[in-house]
Short mmCIF file of C-alpha atoms in Angstrom, two decimals:
data_model
loop_
_atom_site.label_atom_id
_atom_site.label_comp_id
_atom_site.label_asym_id
_atom_site.label_seq_id
_atom_site.Cartn_x
_atom_site.Cartn_y
_atom_site.Cartn_z
CA MET A 14 43.87 -32.54 -17.45
CA ALA A 15 42.16 -29.16 -17.34
CA LYS A 16 41.61 -27.52 -14.00
CA ALA A 17 38.09 -26.54 -12.95
CA PRO A 18 37.59 -22.76 -12.98
CA ILE A 19 37.58 -21.08 -9.58
CA LYS A 20 34.21 -19.61 -8.66
CA LYS A 21 34.04 -16.41 -6.69
CA THR A 22 31.21 -15.94 -4.25
CA ILE A 23 29.88 -12.43 -4.08
CA ARG A 24 28.22 -11.49 -0.84
CA LYS A 25 25.49 -8.91 -0.69
CA LYS A 26 25.56 -6.23 1.94
CA LYS A 27 23.05 -6.77 4.68
CA LYS A 28 20.28 -4.23 4.55
CA ALA A 29 20.38 -1.98 7.59
CA TYR A 30 16.93 -2.22 9.16
CA HIS A 31 15.97 0.60 11.47
CA GLN A 32 13.42 0.03 14.19
CA VAL A 33 10.22 2.01 13.69
CA SER A 34 7.37 1.86 16.20
CA LEU A 35 5.13 4.60 14.75
CA GLY A 36 4.23 4.85 11.08
CA LYS A 37 1.68 5.69 8.43
CA VAL A 38 -0.46 3.46 6.22
CA PHE A 39 -1.68 4.75 2.87
CA ILE A 40 -4.59 2.82 1.33
CA GLN A 41 -5.53 3.63 -2.26
CA ALA A 42 -8.80 1.90 -3.09
CA THR A 43 -9.97 2.38 -6.67
CA TYR A 44 -12.68 0.57 -8.62
CA ASN A 45 -10.02 -1.59 -10.31
CA ASN A 46 -7.35 -2.20 -7.66
CA THR A 47 -6.27 -1.68 -4.04
CA ILE A 48 -2.76 -0.59 -3.05
CA VAL A 49 -1.44 -0.48 0.53
CA THR A 50 1.82 1.27 1.49
CA LEU A 51 3.35 1.24 4.99
CA THR A 52 5.79 4.06 5.72
CA ASP A 53 7.64 5.48 8.68
CA ILE A 54 6.56 8.83 10.11
CA ASN A 55 8.68 10.74 7.54
CA GLY A 56 7.13 8.93 4.57
CA ASN A 57 9.98 6.52 3.77
CA VAL A 58 8.41 3.30 2.46
CA LEU A 59 8.86 0.22 4.64
CA SER A 60 6.65 -2.16 2.65
CA TRP A 61 3.86 -2.14 0.11
CA SER A 62 1.49 -4.54 -1.57
CA SER A 63 -1.25 -4.50 -4.19
CA ALA A 64 -3.93 -6.89 -5.40
CA GLY A 65 -2.07 -7.62 -8.62
CA HIS A 66 1.12 -8.28 -6.66
CA CYS A 67 -0.71 -10.85 -4.51
CA GLY A 68 -1.98 -12.78 -7.54
CA PHE A 69 -5.49 -11.40 -8.03
CA LYS A 70 -6.57 -10.79 -11.61
CA GLY A 71 -9.36 -8.85 -13.26
CA PRO A 72 -12.39 -7.80 -11.23
CA LYS A 73 -11.23 -9.79 -8.17
CA LYS A 74 -8.57 -7.14 -7.51
CA ALA A 75 -11.12 -4.62 -6.20
CA THR A 76 -12.87 -6.96 -3.73
CA PRO A 77 -12.84 -6.61 0.07
CA TYR A 78 -11.27 -10.08 0.36
CA ALA A 79 -8.34 -8.99 -1.80
CA ALA A 80 -7.87 -5.94 0.45
CA THR A 81 -7.52 -8.13 3.56
CA ILE A 82 -4.91 -10.33 1.84
CA ILE A 83 -3.01 -7.23 0.66
CA VAL A 84 -2.85 -5.78 4.19
CA LYS A 85 -1.72 -9.12 5.61
CA ASP A 86 1.10 -9.29 3.02
CA ALA A 87 2.26 -5.72 3.64
CA ALA A 88 2.07 -6.10 7.44
CA THR A 89 4.21 -9.26 7.46
CA LYS A 90 6.84 -7.51 5.32
CA ALA A 91 6.92 -4.59 7.80
CA GLN A 92 7.21 -6.79 10.91
CA GLY A 93 11.00 -6.72 10.69
CA PHE A 94 10.93 -2.98 11.31
CA GLY A 95 8.98 -3.35 14.58
CA LEU A 96 6.00 -1.30 13.37
CA ARG A 97 3.17 -1.26 15.94
CA ASP A 98 1.16 1.99 15.90
CA VAL A 99 -0.07 3.50 12.63
CA HIS A 100 -2.00 6.48 11.33
CA VAL A 101 -4.20 5.45 8.38
CA PHE A 102 -4.80 7.61 5.28
CA VAL A 103 -7.49 6.31 2.90
CA LYS A 104 -7.88 7.55 -0.66
CA GLY A 105 -10.48 6.44 -3.21
CA VAL A 106 -13.96 4.98 -3.33
CA GLY A 107 -13.27 1.28 -3.98
CA ALA A 108 -14.82 -1.71 -2.23
CA GLY A 109 -11.63 -2.49 -0.28
CA ARG A 110 -11.66 0.66 1.87
CA GLU A 111 -13.38 -0.63 5.01
CA SER A 112 -11.99 -4.15 4.99
CA ALA A 113 -8.41 -2.90 4.57
CA VAL A 114 -8.70 -0.72 7.69
CA ARG A 115 -10.32 -3.55 9.66
CA SER A 116 -7.65 -6.05 8.68
CA LEU A 117 -4.90 -3.67 9.83
CA ASN A 118 -6.18 -4.18 13.35
CA ALA A 119 -6.45 -7.95 12.83
CA ASN A 120 -2.80 -8.18 11.74
CA GLY A 121 -1.37 -6.70 14.94
CA LEU A 122 -1.19 -3.00 14.04
CA VAL A 123 -2.79 -0.48 16.39
CA VAL A 124 -4.76 2.12 14.42
CA LEU A 125 -4.37 5.54 16.08
CA SER A 126 -6.30 7.65 13.54
CA ILE A 127 -8.08 7.34 10.20
CA LYS A 128 -8.11 10.21 7.70
CA ASP A 129 -9.92 10.31 4.36
CA LEU A 130 -7.86 11.92 1.57
CA THR A 131 -10.31 11.22 -1.28
CA PRO A 132 -10.24 14.15 -3.72
CA ILE A 133 -13.58 15.95 -3.99
CA PRO A 134 -14.31 18.29 -6.92
CA HIS A 135 -15.45 21.72 -5.70
CA ASN A 136 -16.87 23.09 -8.93
CA GLY A 137 -15.81 20.70 -11.65
CA PRO A 138 -14.98 21.44 -15.29
CA ARG A 139 -16.67 24.06 -17.43
CA PRO A 140 -20.09 22.86 -18.67
CA PRO A 141 -20.57 22.21 -22.39
CA ARG A 142 -21.90 25.01 -24.58
CA PRO A 143 -25.65 24.99 -25.41
CA ARG A 144 -26.60 23.08 -28.57
CA ARG A 145 -27.64 25.00 -31.67
CA VAL A 146 -30.32 23.20 -33.60
#
């Protein structure tokens, strides 16, 4: 009779979680998608989520409802780090801007400040030359 092969079990190292009470939230709200990233105060990413990651497809990704679900997903991932107080940085002009900031408060995070980082053109590109007819 043949012996059954011996199986080795490989154990993964446990991820060392550090406790973070103060952090930053970056919300990028475009016309096509909304992305939320939670970081510590130095900018090291704790958790992130996007509309496509949560299962939204097509035009539903840029809705305010999708933004609330995204924030809920990212906040539950960051709960293991003990994140409580956050500074919010919003970039973009999408529909999920306001609802994402509101749902941060609803998911147990205390919003200390909100800053808008949306890029604004100061002069824009060179205008086209005049037409010769």
